[in-house]
Coordinates of C-alpha atoms in Angstrom, one line a residue:
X522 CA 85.2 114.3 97.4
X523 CA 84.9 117.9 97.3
X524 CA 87.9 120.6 96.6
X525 CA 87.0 122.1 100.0
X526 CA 89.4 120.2 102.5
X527 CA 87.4 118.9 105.8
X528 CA 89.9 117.9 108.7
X529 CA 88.5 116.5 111.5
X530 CA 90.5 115.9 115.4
X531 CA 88.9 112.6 116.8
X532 CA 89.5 112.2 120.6
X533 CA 88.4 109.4 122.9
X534 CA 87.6 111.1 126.2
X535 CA 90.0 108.9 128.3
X536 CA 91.9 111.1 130.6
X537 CA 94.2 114.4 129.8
X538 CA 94.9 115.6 126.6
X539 CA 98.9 114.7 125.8
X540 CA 101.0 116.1 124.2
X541 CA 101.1 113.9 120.8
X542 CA 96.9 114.2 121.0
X543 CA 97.5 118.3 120.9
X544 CA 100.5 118.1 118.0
X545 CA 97.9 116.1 115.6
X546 CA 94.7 118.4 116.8
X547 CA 96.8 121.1 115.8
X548 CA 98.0 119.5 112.0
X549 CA 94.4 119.0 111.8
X550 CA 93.7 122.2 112.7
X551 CA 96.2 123.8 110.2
X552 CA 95.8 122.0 107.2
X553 CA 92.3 123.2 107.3
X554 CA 93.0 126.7 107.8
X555 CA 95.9 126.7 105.1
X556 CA 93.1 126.4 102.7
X557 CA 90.0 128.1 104.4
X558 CA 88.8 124.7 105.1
X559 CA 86.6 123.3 107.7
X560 CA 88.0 121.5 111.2
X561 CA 86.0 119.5 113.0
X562 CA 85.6 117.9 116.2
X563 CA 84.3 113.7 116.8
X564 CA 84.5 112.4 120.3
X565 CA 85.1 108.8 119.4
X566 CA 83.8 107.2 122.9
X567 CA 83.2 103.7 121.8
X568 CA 85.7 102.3 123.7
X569 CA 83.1 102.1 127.0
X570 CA 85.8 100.4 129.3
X571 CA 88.3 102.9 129.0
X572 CA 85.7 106.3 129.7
X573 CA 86.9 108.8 132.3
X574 CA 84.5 111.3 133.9
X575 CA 85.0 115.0 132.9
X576 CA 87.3 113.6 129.9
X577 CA 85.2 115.6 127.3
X578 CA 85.0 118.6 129.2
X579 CA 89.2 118.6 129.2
X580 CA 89.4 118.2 125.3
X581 CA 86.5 121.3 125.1
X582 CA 88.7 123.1 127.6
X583 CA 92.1 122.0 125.5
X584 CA 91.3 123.0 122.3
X585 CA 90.0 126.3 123.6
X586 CA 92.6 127.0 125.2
X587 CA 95.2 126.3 122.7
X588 CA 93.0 128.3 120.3
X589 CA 91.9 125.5 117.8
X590 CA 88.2 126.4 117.6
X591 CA 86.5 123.4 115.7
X592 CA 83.6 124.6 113.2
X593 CA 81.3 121.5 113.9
X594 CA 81.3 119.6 117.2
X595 CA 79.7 118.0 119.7
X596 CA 79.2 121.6 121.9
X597 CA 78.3 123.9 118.8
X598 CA 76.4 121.3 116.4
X599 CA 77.0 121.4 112.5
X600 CA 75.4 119.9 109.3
X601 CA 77.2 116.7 109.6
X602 CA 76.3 115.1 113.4
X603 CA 75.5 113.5 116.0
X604 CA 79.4 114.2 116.4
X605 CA 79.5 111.3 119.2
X606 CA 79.8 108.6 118.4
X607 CA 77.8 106.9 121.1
X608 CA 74.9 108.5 119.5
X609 CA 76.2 107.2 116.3
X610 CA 75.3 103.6 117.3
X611 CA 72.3 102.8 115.0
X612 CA 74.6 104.1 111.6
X613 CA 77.0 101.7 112.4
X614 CA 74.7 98.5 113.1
X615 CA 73.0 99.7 109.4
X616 CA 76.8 100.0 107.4
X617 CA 78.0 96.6 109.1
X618 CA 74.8 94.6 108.1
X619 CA 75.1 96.3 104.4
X620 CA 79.0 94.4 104.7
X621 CA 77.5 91.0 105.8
X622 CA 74.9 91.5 102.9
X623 CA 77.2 92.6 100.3
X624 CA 79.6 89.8 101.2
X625 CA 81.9 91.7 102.9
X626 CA 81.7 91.1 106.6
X627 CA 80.0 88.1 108.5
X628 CA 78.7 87.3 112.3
X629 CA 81.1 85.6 114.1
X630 CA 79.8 83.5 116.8
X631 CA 83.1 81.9 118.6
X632 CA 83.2 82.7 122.2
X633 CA 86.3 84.3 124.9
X634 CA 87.0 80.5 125.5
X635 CA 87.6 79.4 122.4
X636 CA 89.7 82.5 120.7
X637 CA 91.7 82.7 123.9
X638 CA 92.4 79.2 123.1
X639 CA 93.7 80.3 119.4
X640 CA 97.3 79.6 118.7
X641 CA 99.6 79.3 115.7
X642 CA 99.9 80.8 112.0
X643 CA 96.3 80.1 111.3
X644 CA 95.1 82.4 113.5
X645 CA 95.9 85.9 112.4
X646 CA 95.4 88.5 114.4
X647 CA 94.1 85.8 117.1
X648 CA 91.4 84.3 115.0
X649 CA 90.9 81.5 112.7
X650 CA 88.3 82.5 110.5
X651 CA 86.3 79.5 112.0
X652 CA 82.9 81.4 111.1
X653 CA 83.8 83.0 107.6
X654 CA 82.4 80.5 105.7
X655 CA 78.9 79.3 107.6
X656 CA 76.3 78.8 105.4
X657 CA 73.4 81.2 105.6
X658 CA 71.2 78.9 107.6
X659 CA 73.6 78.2 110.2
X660 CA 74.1 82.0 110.6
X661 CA 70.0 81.7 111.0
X662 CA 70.0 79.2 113.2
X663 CA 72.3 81.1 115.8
X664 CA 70.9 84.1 115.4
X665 CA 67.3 82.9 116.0
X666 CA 68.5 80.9 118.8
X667 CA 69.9 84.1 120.5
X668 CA 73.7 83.7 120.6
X669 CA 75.8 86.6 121.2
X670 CA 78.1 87.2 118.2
X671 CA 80.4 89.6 116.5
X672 CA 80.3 90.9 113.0
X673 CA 83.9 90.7 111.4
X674 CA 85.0 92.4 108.2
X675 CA 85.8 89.5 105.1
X676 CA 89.5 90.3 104.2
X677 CA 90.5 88.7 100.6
X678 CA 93.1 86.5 101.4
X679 CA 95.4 87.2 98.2
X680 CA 96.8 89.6 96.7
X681 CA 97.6 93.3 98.7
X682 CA 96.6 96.3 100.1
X683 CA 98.0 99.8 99.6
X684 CA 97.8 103.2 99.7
X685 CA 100.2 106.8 99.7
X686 CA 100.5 108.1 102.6
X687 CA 101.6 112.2 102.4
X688 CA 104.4 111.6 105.1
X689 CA 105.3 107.8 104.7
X690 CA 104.6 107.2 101.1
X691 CA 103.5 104.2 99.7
X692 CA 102.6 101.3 101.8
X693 CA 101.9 97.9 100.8
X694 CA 100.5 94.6 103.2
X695 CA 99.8 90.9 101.8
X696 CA 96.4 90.6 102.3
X697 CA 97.1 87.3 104.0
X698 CA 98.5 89.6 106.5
X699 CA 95.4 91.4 107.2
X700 CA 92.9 89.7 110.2
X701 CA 89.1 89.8 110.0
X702 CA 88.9 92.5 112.2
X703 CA 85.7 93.0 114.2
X704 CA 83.3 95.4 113.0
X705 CA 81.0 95.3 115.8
X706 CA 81.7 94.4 119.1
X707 CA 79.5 92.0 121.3
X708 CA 77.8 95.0 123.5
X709 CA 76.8 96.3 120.0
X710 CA 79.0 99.4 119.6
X711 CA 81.3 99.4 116.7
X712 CA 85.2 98.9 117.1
X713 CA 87.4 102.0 115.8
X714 CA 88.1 100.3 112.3
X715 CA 84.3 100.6 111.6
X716 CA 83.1 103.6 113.1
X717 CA 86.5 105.9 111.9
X718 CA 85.4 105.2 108.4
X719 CA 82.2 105.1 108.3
X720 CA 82.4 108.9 110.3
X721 CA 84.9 110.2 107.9
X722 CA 82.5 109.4 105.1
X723 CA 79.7 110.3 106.1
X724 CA 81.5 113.7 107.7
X725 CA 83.0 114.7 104.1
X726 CA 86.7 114.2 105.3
X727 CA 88.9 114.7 103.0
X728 CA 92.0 114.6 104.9
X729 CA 92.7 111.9 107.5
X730 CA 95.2 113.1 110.0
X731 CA 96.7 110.6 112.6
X732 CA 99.6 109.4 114.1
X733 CA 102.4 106.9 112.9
X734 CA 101.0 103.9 115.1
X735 CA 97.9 103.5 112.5
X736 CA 100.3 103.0 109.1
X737 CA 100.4 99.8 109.6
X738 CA 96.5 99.2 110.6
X739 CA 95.2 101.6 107.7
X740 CA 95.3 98.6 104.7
X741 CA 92.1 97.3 107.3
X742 CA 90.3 101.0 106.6
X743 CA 91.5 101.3 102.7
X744 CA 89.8 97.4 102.5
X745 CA 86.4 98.9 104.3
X746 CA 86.5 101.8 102.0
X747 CA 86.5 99.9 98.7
X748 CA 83.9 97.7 100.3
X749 CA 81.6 100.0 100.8
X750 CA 82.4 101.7 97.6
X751 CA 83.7 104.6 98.7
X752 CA 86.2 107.2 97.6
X753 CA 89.3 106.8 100.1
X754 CA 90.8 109.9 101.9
X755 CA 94.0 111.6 101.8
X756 CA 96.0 109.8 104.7
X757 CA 98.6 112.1 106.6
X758 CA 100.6 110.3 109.4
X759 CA 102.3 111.8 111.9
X760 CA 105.8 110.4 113.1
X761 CA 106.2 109.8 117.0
X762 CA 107.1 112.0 119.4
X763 CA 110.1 110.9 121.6
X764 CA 111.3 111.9 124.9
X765 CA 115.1 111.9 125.7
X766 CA 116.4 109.0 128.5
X767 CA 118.6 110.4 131.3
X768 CA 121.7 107.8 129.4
X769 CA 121.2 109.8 126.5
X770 CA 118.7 107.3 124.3
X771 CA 115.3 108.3 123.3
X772 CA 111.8 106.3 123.8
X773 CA 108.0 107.2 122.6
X774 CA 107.2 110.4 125.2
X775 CA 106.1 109.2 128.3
X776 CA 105.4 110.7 132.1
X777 CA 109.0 109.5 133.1
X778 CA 110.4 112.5 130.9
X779 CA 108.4 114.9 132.5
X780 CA 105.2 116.7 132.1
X781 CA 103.1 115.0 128.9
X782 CA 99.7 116.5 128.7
X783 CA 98.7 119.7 127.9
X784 CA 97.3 120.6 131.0
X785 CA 100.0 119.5 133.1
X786 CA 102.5 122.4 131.0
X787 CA 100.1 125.1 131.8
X788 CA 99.6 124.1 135.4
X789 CA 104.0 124.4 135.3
X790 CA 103.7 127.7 134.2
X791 CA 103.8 127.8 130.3
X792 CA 101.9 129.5 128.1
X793 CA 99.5 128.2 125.8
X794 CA 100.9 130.2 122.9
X795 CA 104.7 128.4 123.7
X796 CA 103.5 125.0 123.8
X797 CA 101.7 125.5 120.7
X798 CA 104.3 127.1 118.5
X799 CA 107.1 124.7 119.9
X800 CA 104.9 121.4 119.3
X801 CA 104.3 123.1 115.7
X802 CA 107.7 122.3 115.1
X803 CA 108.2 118.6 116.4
X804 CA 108.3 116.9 113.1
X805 CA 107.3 120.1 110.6
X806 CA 109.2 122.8 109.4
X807 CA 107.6 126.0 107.9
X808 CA 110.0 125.8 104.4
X809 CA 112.2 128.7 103.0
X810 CA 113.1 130.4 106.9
X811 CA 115.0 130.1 109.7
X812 CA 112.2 131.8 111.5
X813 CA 110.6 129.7 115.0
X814 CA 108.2 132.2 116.1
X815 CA 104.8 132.1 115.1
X816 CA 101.4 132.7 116.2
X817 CA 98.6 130.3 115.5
X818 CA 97.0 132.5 112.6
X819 CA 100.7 133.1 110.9
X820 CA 101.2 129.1 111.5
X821 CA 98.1 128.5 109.2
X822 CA 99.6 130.4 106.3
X823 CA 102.7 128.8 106.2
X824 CA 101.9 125.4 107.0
X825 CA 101.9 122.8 104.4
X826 CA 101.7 118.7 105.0
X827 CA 104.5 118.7 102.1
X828 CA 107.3 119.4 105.2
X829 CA 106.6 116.8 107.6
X830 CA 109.2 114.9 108.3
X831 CA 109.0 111.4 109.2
X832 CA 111.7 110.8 111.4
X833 CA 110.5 111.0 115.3
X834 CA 110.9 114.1 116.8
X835 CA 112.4 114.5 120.3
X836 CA 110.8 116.5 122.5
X837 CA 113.4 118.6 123.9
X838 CA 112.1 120.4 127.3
X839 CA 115.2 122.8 127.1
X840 CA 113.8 124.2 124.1
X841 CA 110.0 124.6 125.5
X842 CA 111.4 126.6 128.1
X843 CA 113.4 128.8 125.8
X844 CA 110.4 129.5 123.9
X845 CA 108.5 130.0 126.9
X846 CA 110.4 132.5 128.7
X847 CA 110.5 134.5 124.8
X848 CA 106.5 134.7 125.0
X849 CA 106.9 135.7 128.7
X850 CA 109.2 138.4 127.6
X851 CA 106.6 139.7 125.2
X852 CA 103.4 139.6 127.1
X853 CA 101.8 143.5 127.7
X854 CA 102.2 144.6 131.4
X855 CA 99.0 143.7 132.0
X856 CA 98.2 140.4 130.9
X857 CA 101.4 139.2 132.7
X858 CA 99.9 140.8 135.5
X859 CA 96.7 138.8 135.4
X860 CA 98.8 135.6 134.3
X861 CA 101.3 136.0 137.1
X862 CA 98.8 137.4 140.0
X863 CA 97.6 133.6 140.8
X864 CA 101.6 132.5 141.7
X865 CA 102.5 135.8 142.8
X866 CA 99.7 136.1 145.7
X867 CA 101.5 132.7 147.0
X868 CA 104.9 134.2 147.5
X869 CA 103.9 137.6 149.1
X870 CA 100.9 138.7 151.1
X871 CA 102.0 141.7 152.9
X872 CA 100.3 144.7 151.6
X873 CA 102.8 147.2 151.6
X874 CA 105.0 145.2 149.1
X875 CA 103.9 146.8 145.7
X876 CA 103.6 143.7 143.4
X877 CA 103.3 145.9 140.3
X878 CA 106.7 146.4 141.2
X879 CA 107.8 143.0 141.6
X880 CA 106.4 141.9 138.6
X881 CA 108.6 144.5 136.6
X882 CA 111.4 143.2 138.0
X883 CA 110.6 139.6 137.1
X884 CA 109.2 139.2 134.6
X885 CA 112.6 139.7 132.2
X886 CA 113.9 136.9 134.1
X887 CA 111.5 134.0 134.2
X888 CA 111.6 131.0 131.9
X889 CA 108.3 129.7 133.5
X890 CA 105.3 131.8 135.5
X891 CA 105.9 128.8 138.3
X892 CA 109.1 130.2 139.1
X893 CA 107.7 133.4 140.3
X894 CA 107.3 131.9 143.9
X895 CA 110.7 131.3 144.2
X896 CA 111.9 134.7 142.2
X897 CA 109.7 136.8 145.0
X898 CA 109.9 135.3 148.1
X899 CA 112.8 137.0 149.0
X900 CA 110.9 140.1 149.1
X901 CA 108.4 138.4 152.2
X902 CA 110.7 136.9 154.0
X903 CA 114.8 137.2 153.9
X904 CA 116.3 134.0 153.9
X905 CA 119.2 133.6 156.7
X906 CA 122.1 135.0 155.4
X907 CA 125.5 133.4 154.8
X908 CA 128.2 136.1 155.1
X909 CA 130.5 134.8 152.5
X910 CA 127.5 136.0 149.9
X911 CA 129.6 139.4 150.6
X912 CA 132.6 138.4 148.9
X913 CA 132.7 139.4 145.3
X914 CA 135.9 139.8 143.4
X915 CA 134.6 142.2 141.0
X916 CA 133.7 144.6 142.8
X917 CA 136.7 144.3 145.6
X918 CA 134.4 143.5 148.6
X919 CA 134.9 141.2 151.3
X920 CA 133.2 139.9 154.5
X921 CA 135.1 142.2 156.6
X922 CA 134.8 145.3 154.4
X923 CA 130.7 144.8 154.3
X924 CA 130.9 144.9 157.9
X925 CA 133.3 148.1 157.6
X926 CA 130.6 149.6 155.1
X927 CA 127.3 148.5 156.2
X928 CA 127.2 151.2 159.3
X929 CA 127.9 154.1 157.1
X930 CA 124.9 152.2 154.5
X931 CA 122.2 152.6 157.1
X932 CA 123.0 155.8 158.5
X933 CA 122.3 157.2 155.2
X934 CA 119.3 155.4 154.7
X935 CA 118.1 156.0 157.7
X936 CA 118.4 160.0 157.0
X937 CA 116.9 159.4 153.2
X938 CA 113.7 161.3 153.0
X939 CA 112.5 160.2 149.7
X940 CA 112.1 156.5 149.1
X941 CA 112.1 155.8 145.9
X942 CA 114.7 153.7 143.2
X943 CA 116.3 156.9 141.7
X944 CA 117.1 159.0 144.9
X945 CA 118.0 156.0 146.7
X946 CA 120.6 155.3 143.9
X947 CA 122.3 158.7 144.0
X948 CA 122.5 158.4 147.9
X949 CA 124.6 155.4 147.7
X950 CA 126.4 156.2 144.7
X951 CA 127.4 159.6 147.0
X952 CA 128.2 157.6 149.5
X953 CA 130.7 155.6 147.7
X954 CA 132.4 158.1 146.7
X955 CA 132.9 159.3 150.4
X956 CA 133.6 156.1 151.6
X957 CA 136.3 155.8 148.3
X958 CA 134.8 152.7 147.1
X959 CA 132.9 152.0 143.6
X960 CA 129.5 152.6 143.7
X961 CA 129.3 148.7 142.3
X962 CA 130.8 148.0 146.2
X963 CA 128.6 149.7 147.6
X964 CA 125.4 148.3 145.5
X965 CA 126.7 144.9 146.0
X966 CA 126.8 145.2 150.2
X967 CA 123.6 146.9 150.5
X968 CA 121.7 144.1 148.3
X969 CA 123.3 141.1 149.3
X970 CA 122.7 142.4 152.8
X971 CA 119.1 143.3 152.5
X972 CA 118.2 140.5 150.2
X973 CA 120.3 137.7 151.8
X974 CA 120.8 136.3 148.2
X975 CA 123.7 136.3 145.6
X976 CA 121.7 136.6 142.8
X977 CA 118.1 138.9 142.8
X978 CA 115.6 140.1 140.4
X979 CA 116.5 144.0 140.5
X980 CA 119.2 145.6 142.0
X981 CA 119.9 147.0 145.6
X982 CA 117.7 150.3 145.7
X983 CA 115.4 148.4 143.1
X984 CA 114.7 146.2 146.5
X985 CA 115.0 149.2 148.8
X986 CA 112.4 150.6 147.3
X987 CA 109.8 147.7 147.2
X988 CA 110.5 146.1 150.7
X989 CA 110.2 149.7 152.3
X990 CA 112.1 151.9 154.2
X991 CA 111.0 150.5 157.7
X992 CA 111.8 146.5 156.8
X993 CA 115.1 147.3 154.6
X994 CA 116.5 149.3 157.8
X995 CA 115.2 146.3 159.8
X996 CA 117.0 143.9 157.6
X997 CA 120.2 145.9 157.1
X998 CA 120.7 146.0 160.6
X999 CA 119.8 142.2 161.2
X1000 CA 122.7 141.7 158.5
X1001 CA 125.5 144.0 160.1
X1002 CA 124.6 141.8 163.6
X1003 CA 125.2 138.3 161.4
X1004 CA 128.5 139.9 160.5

């Protein structure tokens, strides 16, 4: 094993990418690039049941997206392929046999009936080691005769099994613990225990980074490695992500606490750049700051596998959506423009509505881009008003003295000649002060009655001037009828 680190993110192409898939892409990703490493990408697609269509294309789309380009892969080749490992099939067949010569591994020739018939303490991990110990012949015999078997990796049945883990420490398993796991399957394509180490070998990996559900399972890989003789990775485990319970508990993340997959987040409206600075942190801290913020290329400086905790991490939604509406915030004018136009061009389609315009009203205010529908509809279509929106303690106004006010409102605007925010605020303000109210009085009829909402992006000449002269006449006088 070399002293350049090699990382690889080992998908199987079974449906969207979630959430706890991303979180150990991106570990992968960083550890890697916190040492000028190389990150690369296996689709592990042995599982042949379990295949969706397009599944591959989502993780290409995924990782590009989240801007974790791999440096070897299935879609941009490399030194070390075929990075399928459906194409992989012929490697495997060869390492397994090498087992069943060396001793290691044997063909197992018991059939569904009889180990679903298995039951009791001699059958570990469903299997009684009924074909451990045939004698060479009889393996002959079967195999000339055409019987389908397996081929099932030769635990020692004393003694144990460990290894450090960089998160979990040591961990230690009797060996009488540990089943003999199938190698290769009946079809003839290799389970994960076989084909995950033999492609981490043969792939130069020097760091193996996973989640927290394989501790327990890695003794079975750390027994294949010194089988085969080879040296054994560095193993970095990742502890679960949780999701909170609406009592207050917390369970492993699931679709019942909202939106799990990558995919699903960016169709809601967050950015890429959010989801991947937030999941960052669920379950690693970047050391000696207080600071959250990061983008991907200041993550892969400070990152180190030395801070990651092993207590689950809660995935707290409130949080995402903090973050969120901070990158929002901070986009340039013109990529929220692009970013927003799609959800935008739902909410208005009237062409004399400026959505430039909109947009800078907005955009301070959203926490997601799929609120912007909501945010601008106003600005289409009034809602139907409810006169008590006129009351407003603050500023002294009242049902009655919006209706007293409104009149004097769109005789002014009717005689404004310029139509834009700042002259439209001076006429108003001027107005209040004939009318002897605050200018805040007046500001708060003339939106509320031209917006029919309490609460707006923008304030009342900030709407004037977007909706346009002819519609905000229309709708002031639609309001002083209501009242």
């Amino acid at each position: 094993m070399t002293n350049h680190i090699v990382t690889r993110f080992a998908p199987s192409p079974t449906g969207y990418m979630h959430i706890g898939n991303l979180r150990t892409a991106l570990y992968a990703y960083l550890l890697a690039k916190s040492k000028e490493g190389t990150f690369i990408l296996r689709i592990e697609d042995t599982d042949r049941e379990r295949l969706v269509d397009q599944a591959v294309q989502v993780i290409y789309d995924t990782l590009k997206l989240a801007g974790l380009h791999h440096d070897e892969g299935p879609d941009i080749g490399g030194s070390r392929g075929p990075y399928v490992q459906s194409e992989r099939k012929e490697i495997y067949l060869e390492q397994a046999r090498k087992l069943v010569e060396n001793g290691h591994a044997y063909y197992c020739f018991c059939d569904k009936e009889r180990l679903s018939s298995l039951q009791g303490e001699k059958a570990v991990g469903g299997y009684d080691r009924h074909c451990r110990n045939l004698s060479q012949a009889e393996v002959e015999a079967k195999l000339a005769a055409g019987l389908p078997y397996v081929i099932r990796q030769k635990n020692p049945l004393t003694g144990t099994t460990s290894y450090t883990d960089t998160v979990f420490g040591e961990i230690s398993i009797d060996n009488a613990e540990l089943q003999d796991a199938v190698l290769i399957k009946a079809d003839g394509y290799p389970t994960y225990n076989l084909a995950n180490v033999v492609d981490d070998h043969l792939m130069d990996i020097t760091h193996v980074v996973r989640g927290s559900e394989y501790v327990t399972s890695t003794p079975l890989y750390v027994q294949l490695y010194s089988m085969f003789g080879w040296e054994t990775p560095v193993f970095v485990h990742l502890p679960l992500i949780m999701g909170r319970n609406e009592d207050g508990s917390v369970s492993k993340l699931s679709k019942r606490h909202g939106s799990v997959s990558f995919q699903d987040l960016v169709d809601d409206g967050y950015l890429p750049e959010a989801i991947i600075n937030y999941i960052a942190l669920l379950g690693w801290s970047p050391g000696n700051t207080n600071e959250e913020f990061f983008t991907l290329e200041e993550l892969a400086r400070v990152f180190s596998v030395d801070t990651i905790n092993k207590s689950p991490a809660v995935f707290d939604y409130d949080k995402l959506l903090w973050f969120n509406s901070a990158y929002i915030r901070k986009l340039p004018a013109e990529e929220f423009r692009r970013l927003a136009a799609p959800y935008l061009d739902k909410a208005i389609t009237k062409p004399e509505i400026n959505k430039d315009k909109v947009l800078l009203l907005i955009q301070s205010r959203l926490e997601k881009l799929s609120q912007i529908p909501e945010l601008a509809a106003f600005f289409e279509t009034m809602p139907e008003l409810d006169t008590e929106l006129f009351a407003n303690k603050k500023n002294k106004v009242t049902a009655e003295l919006a209706k007293q006010l409104l009149p004097a409102i769109i005789e002014s605007l009717e005689a404004a000649d310029v139509w834009e925010n700042d002259a439209l605020f001076e006429r108003l303000k001027n107005l209040g002060e004939a009318a002897g109210v605050k200018a805040g009085a007046i500001m708060w009829v003339a939106r509320v009655a031209v917006s029919g909402l309490m609460n707006t992006p923008g304030g009342a000449t900030d709407i004037l001037e977007i909706i346009g002269k002819n519609e905000a006449l229309s709708r002031l006088k639609a309001s002083l009828e209501r009242l």
